[in-house]
mmCIF file of C-alpha atoms in Angstrom:
data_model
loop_
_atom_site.group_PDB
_atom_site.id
_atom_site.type_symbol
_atom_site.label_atom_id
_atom_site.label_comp_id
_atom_site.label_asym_id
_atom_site.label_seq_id
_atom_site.Cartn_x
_atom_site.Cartn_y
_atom_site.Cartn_z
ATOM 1 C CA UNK P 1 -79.531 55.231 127.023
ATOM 2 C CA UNK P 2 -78.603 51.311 126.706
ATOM 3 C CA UNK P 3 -78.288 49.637 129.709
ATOM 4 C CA UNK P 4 -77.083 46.161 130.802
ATOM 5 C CA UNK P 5 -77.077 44.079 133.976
ATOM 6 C CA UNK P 6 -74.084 42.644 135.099
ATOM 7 C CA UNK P 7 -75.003 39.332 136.442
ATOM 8 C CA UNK P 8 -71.680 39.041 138.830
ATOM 9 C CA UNK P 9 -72.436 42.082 141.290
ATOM 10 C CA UNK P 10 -75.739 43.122 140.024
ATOM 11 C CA UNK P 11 -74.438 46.244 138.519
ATOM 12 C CA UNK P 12 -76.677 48.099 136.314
ATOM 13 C CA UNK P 13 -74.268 49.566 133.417
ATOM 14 C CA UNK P 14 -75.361 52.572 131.403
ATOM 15 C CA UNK P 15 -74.576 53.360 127.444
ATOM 16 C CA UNK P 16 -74.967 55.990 125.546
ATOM 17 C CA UNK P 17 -74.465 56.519 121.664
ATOM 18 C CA UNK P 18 -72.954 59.433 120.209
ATOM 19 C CA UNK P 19 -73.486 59.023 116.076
ATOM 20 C CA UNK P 20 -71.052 56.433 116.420
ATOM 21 C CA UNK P 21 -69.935 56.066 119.113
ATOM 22 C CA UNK P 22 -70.803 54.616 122.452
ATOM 23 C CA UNK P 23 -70.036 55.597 126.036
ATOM 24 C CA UNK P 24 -70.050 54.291 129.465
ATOM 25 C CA UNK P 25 -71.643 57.013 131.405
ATOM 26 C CA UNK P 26 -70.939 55.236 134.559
ATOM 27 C CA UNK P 27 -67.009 56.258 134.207
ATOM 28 C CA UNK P 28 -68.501 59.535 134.062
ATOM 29 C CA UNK P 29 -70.659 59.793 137.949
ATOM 30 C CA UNK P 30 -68.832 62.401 139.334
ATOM 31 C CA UNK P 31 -67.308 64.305 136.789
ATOM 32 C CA UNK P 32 -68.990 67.712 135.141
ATOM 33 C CA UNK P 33 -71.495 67.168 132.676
ATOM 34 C CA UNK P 34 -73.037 69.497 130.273
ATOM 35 C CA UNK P 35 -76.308 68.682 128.171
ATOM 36 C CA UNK P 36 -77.018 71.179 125.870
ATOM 37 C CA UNK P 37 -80.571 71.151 123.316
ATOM 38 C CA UNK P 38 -79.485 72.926 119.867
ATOM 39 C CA UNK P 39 -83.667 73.476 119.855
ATOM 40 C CA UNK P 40 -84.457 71.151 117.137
ATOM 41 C CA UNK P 41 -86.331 67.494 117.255
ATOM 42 C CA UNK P 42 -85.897 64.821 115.249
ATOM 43 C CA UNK P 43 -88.818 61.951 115.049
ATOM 44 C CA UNK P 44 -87.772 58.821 116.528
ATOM 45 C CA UNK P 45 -89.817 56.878 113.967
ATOM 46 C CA UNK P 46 -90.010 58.281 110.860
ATOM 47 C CA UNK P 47 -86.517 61.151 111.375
ATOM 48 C CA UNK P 48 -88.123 64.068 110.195
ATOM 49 C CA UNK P 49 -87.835 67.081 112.498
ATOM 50 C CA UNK P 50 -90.788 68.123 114.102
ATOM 51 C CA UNK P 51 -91.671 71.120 116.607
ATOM 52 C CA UNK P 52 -92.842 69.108 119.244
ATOM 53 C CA UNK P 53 -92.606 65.491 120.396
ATOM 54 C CA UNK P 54 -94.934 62.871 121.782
ATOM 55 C CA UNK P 55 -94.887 59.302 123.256
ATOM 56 C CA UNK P 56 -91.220 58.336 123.038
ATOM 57 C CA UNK P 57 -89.939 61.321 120.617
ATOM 58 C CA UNK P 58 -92.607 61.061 117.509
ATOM 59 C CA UNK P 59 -93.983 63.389 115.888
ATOM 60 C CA UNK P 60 -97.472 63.851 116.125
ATOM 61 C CA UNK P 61 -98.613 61.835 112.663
ATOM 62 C CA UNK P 62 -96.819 58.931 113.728
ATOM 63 C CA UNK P 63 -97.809 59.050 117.443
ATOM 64 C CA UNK P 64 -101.149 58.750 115.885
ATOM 65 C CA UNK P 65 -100.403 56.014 113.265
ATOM 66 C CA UNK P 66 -97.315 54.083 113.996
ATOM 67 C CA UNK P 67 -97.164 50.209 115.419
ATOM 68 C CA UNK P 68 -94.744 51.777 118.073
ATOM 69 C CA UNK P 69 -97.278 54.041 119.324
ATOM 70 C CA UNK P 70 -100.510 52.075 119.235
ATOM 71 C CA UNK P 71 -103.126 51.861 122.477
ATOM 72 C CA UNK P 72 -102.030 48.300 123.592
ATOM 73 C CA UNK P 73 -98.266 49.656 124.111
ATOM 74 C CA UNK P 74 -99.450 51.464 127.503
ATOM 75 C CA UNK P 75 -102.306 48.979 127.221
ATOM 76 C CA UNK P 76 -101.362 45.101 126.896
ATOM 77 C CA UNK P 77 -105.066 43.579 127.511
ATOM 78 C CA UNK P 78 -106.141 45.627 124.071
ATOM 79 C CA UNK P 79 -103.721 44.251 122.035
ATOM 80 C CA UNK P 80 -104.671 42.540 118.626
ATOM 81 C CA UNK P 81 -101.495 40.533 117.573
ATOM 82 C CA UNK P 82 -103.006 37.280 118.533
ATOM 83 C CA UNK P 83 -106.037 37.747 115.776
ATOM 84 C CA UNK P 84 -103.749 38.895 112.975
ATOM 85 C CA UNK P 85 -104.702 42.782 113.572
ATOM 86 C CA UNK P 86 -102.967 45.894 114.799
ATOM 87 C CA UNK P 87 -101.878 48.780 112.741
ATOM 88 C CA UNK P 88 -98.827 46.839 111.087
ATOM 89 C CA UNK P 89 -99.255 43.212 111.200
ATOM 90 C CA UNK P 90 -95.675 42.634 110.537
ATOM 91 C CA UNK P 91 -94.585 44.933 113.545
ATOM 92 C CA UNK P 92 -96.713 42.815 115.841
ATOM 93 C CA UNK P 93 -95.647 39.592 114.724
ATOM 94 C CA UNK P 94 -92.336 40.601 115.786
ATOM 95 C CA UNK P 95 -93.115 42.004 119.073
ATOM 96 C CA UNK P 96 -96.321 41.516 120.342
ATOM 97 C CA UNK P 97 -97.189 38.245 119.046
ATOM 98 C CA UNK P 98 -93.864 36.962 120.820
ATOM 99 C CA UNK P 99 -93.460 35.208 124.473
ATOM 100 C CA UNK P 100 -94.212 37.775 126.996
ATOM 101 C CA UNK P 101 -93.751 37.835 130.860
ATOM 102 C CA UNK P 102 -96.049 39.739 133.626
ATOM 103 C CA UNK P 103 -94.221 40.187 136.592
ATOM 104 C CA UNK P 104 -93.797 41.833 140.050
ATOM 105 C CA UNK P 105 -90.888 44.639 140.662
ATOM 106 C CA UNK P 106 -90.136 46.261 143.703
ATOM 107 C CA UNK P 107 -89.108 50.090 144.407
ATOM 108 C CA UNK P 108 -91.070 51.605 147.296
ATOM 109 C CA UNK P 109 -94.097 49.334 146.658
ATOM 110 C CA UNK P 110 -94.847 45.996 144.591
ATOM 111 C CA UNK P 111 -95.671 46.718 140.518
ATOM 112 C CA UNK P 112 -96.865 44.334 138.314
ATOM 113 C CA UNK P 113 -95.990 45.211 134.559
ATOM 114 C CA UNK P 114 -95.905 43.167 131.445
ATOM 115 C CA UNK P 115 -92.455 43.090 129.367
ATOM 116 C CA UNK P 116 -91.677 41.064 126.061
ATOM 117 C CA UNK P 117 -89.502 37.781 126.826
ATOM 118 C CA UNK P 118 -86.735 39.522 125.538
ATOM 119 C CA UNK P 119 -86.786 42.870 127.448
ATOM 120 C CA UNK P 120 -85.652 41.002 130.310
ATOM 121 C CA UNK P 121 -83.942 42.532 132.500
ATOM 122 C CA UNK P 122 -84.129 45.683 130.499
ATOM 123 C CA UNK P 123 -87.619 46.977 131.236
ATOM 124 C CA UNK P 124 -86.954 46.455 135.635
ATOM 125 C CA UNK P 125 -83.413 48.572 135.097
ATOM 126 C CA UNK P 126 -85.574 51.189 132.597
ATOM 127 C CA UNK P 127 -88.063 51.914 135.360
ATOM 128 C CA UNK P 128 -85.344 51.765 138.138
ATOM 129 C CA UNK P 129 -86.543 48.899 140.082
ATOM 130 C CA UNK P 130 -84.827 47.716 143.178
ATOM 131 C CA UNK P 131 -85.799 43.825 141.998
ATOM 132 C CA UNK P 132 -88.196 41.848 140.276
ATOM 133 C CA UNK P 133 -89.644 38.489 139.875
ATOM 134 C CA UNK P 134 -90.996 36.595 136.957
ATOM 135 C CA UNK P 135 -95.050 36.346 137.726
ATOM 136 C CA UNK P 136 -96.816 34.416 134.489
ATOM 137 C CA UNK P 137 -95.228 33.358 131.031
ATOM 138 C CA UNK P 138 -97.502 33.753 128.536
ATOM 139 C CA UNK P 139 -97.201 33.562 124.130
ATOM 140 C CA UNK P 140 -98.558 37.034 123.307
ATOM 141 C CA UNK P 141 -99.108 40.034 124.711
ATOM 142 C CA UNK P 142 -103.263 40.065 125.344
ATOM 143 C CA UNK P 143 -102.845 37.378 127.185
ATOM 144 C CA UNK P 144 -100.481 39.200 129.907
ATOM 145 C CA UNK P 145 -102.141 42.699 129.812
ATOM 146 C CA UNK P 146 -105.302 40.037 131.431
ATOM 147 C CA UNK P 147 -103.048 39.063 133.368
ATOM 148 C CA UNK P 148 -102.120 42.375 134.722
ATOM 149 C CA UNK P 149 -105.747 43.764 134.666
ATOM 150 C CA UNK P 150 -106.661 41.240 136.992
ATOM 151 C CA UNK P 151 -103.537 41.842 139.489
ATOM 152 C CA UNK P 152 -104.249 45.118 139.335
ATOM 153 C CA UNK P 153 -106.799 44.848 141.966
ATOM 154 C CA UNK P 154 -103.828 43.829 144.334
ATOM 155 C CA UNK P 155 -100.865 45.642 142.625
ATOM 156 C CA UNK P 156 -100.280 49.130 141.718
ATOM 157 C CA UNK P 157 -99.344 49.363 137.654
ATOM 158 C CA UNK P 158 -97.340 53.093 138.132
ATOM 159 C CA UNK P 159 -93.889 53.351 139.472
ATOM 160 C CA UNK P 160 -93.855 56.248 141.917
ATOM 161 C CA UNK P 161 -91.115 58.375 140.357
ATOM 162 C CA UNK P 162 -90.190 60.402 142.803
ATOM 163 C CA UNK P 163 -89.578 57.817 145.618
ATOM 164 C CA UNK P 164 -87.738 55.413 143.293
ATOM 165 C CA UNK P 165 -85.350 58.380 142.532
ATOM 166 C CA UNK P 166 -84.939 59.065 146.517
ATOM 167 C CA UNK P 167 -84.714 55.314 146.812
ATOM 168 C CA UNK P 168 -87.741 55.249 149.073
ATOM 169 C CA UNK P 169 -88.341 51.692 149.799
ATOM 170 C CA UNK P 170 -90.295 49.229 152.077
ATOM 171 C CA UNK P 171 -87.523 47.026 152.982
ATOM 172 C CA UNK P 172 -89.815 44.278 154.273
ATOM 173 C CA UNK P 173 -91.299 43.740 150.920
ATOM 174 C CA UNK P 174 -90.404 39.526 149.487
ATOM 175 C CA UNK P 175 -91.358 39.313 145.860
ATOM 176 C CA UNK P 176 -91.431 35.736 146.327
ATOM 177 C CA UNK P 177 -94.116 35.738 148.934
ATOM 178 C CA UNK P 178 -96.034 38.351 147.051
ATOM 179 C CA UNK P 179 -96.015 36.179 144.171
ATOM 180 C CA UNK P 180 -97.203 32.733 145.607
ATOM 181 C CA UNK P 181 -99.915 34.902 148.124
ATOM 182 C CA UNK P 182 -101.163 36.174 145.012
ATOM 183 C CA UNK P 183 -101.537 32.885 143.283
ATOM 184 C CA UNK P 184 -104.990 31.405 143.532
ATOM 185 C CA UNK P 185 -106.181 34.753 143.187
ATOM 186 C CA UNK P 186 -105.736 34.503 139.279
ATOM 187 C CA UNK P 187 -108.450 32.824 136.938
ATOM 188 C CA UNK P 188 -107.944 29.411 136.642
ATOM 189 C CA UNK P 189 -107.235 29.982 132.552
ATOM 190 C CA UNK P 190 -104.873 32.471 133.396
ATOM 191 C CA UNK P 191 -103.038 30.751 135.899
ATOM 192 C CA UNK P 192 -102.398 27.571 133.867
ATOM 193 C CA UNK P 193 -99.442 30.092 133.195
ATOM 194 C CA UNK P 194 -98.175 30.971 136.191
ATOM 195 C CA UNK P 195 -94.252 30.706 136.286
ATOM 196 C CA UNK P 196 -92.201 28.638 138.571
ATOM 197 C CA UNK P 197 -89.231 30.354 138.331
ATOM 198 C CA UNK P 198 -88.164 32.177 141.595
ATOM 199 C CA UNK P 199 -85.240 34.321 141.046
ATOM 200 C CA UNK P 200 -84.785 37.201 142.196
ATOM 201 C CA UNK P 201 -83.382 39.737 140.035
ATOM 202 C CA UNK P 202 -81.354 42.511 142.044
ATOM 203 C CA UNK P 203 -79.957 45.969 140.450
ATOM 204 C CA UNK P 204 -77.729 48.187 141.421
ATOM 205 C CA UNK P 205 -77.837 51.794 140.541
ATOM 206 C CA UNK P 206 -74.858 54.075 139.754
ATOM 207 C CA UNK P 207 -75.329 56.790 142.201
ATOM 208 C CA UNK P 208 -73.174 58.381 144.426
ATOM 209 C CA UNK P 209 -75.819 59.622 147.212
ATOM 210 C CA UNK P 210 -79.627 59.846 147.393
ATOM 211 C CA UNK P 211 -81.401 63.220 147.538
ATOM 212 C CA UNK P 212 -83.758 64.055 149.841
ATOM 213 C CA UNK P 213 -85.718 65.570 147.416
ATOM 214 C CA UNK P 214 -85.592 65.902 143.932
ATOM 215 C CA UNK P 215 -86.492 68.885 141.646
ATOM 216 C CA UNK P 216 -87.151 67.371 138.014
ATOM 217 C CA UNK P 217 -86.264 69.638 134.782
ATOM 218 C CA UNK P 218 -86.466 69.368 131.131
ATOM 219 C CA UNK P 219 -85.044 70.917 127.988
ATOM 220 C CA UNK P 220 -88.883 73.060 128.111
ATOM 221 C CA UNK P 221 -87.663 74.860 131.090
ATOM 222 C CA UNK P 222 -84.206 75.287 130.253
ATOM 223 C CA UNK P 223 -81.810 75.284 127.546
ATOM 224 C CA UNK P 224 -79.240 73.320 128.762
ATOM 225 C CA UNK P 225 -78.600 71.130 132.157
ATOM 226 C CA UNK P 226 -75.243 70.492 133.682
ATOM 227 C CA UNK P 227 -73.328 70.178 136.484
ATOM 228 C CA UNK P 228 -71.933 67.298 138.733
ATOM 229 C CA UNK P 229 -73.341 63.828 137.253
ATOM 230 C CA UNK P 230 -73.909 62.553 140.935
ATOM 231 C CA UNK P 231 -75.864 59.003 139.481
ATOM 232 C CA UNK P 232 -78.181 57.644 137.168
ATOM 233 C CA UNK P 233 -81.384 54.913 137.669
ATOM 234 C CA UNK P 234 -83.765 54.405 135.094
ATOM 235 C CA UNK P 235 -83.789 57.250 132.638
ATOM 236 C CA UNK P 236 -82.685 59.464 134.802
ATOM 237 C CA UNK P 237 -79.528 61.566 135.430
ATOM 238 C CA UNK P 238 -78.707 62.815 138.939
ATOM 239 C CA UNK P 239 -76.958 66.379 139.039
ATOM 240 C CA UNK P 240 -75.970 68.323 142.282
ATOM 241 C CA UNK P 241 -78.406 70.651 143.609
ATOM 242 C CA UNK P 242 -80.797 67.892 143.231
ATOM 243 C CA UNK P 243 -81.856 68.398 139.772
ATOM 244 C CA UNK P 244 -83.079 65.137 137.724
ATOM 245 C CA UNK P 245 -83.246 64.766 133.841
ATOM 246 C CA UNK P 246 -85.385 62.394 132.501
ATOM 247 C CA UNK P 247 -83.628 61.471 128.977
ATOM 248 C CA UNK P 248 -86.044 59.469 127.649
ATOM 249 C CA UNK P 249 -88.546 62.024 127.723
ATOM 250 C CA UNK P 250 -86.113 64.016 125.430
ATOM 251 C CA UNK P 251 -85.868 60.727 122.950
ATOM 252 C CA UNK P 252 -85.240 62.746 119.409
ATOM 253 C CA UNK P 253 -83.914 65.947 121.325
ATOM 254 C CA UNK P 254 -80.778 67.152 119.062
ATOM 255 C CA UNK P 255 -77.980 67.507 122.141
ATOM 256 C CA UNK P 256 -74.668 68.590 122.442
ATOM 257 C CA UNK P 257 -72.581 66.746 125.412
ATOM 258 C CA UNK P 258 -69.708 68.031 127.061
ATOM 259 C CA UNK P 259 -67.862 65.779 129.631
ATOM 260 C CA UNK P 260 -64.901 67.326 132.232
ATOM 261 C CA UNK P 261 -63.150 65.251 135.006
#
């Protein structure tokens, strides 16, 4: 799914592409929807079909050799760009070797995370964050993973899944107090980067109500998944009976969609 933020009420818009076309699946919360997998995968890197999928929808050679897959994806502070390695040079010119921003996002606790300049504010709505706040701006990627290594200490790195999806928050938490309490506790090298900016970036979700629980499924356990689309955050769908579908997870999954008012 593509999403976008609208800036004017802080509306996080969802998108999804069909071949060729593309649809708003927010006109769609509360109608019946029907995802059914055919059974076959498709590679999201090199589109050869493939029994089983890994990472973000690869098969398993290129999960193992593509730039889209490498260590310093999941792991910015071992990332190469900067010294003209990495498994294709070209791919990290164009996205690792780029500006990059560390920053803290709020759901149920503060994250700290590293996103490229221009994933911003893609990667907060992706991982269904409540807000966020722009922590360090650095010129490559290395240089925020170090970034994030050393807030780590402070900051949890995982969003908790399951709580973001109930919307379990703290509501006391202020990014902007997190940020500057958090200040002279970077490296002086590292915090020669430290951003002034101070907005705070708010999102809205699509969803109609928040379960109390949530009972996740996948297209491993069952065919097809349907029902009453009650909301979607992040990657995931709502349905009634409190079932959750993680789409992403299913990048390269052949589906067939069936939509009813």
């Amino acid at each position: 799914m593509q999403t976008v933020w609208r800036e004017e009420d802080e509306q996080v818009v969802y998108h999804l592409r069909l071949e060729d076309e593309k649809w708003c699946m927010n006109d769609f919360v509360g109608s019946s929807v029907r995802l059914t997998w055919t059974g076959r995968i498709f590679c999201s890197n090199c589109g050869n079909q493939t029994k089983n999928s890994f990472g973000e929808g690869m098969c398993y050679t290129c999960f193992t050799t593509a730039a889209a897959a490498s260590p310093c994806i999941i792991r910015p502070e071992l990332c190469e760009a900067h010294l003209g390695k990495g498994r294709d040079v070209e791919f990290e010119k164009a996205n690792h070797l780029q500006p990059h921003y560390v920053y803290l996002a709020a759901t149920d606790v503060v994250k700290v995370g590293v996103t490229r300049a221009t994933q911003v504010p893609t990667r907060w709505m992706d991982q269904g964050a409540r807000s966020a706040v722009l922590l360090a701006e650095v010129p490559y990627r290395q240089l925020a993973g170090e970034i994030e290594v050393a807030m780590k200490s402070y900051f949890t790195d995982k969003t908790n899944w399951k709580n973001m999806l109930r919307d379990i928050q703290d509501e006391t938490i202020d990014l902007v107090f997190e940020k500057w309490n958090i200040h002279e506790q970077l490296p002086a090298d590292l915090g020669a980067y430290w951003s002034e900016n101070d907005q705070i970036f708010n999102f809205n979700y699509p969803v109609l109500n928040y379960p109390e629980k949530v009972n996740s499924t996948s297209f491993e356990k069952v065919d097809a998944v349907g029902g009453k689309l009650t909301g979607i955050r992040g990657q995931y769908l709502y349905f009634d009976e409190n079932t959750v579908l993680n789409l992403r997870k299913h990048t390269g999954y052949e589906i067939e969609i069936s939509i009813n008012d």
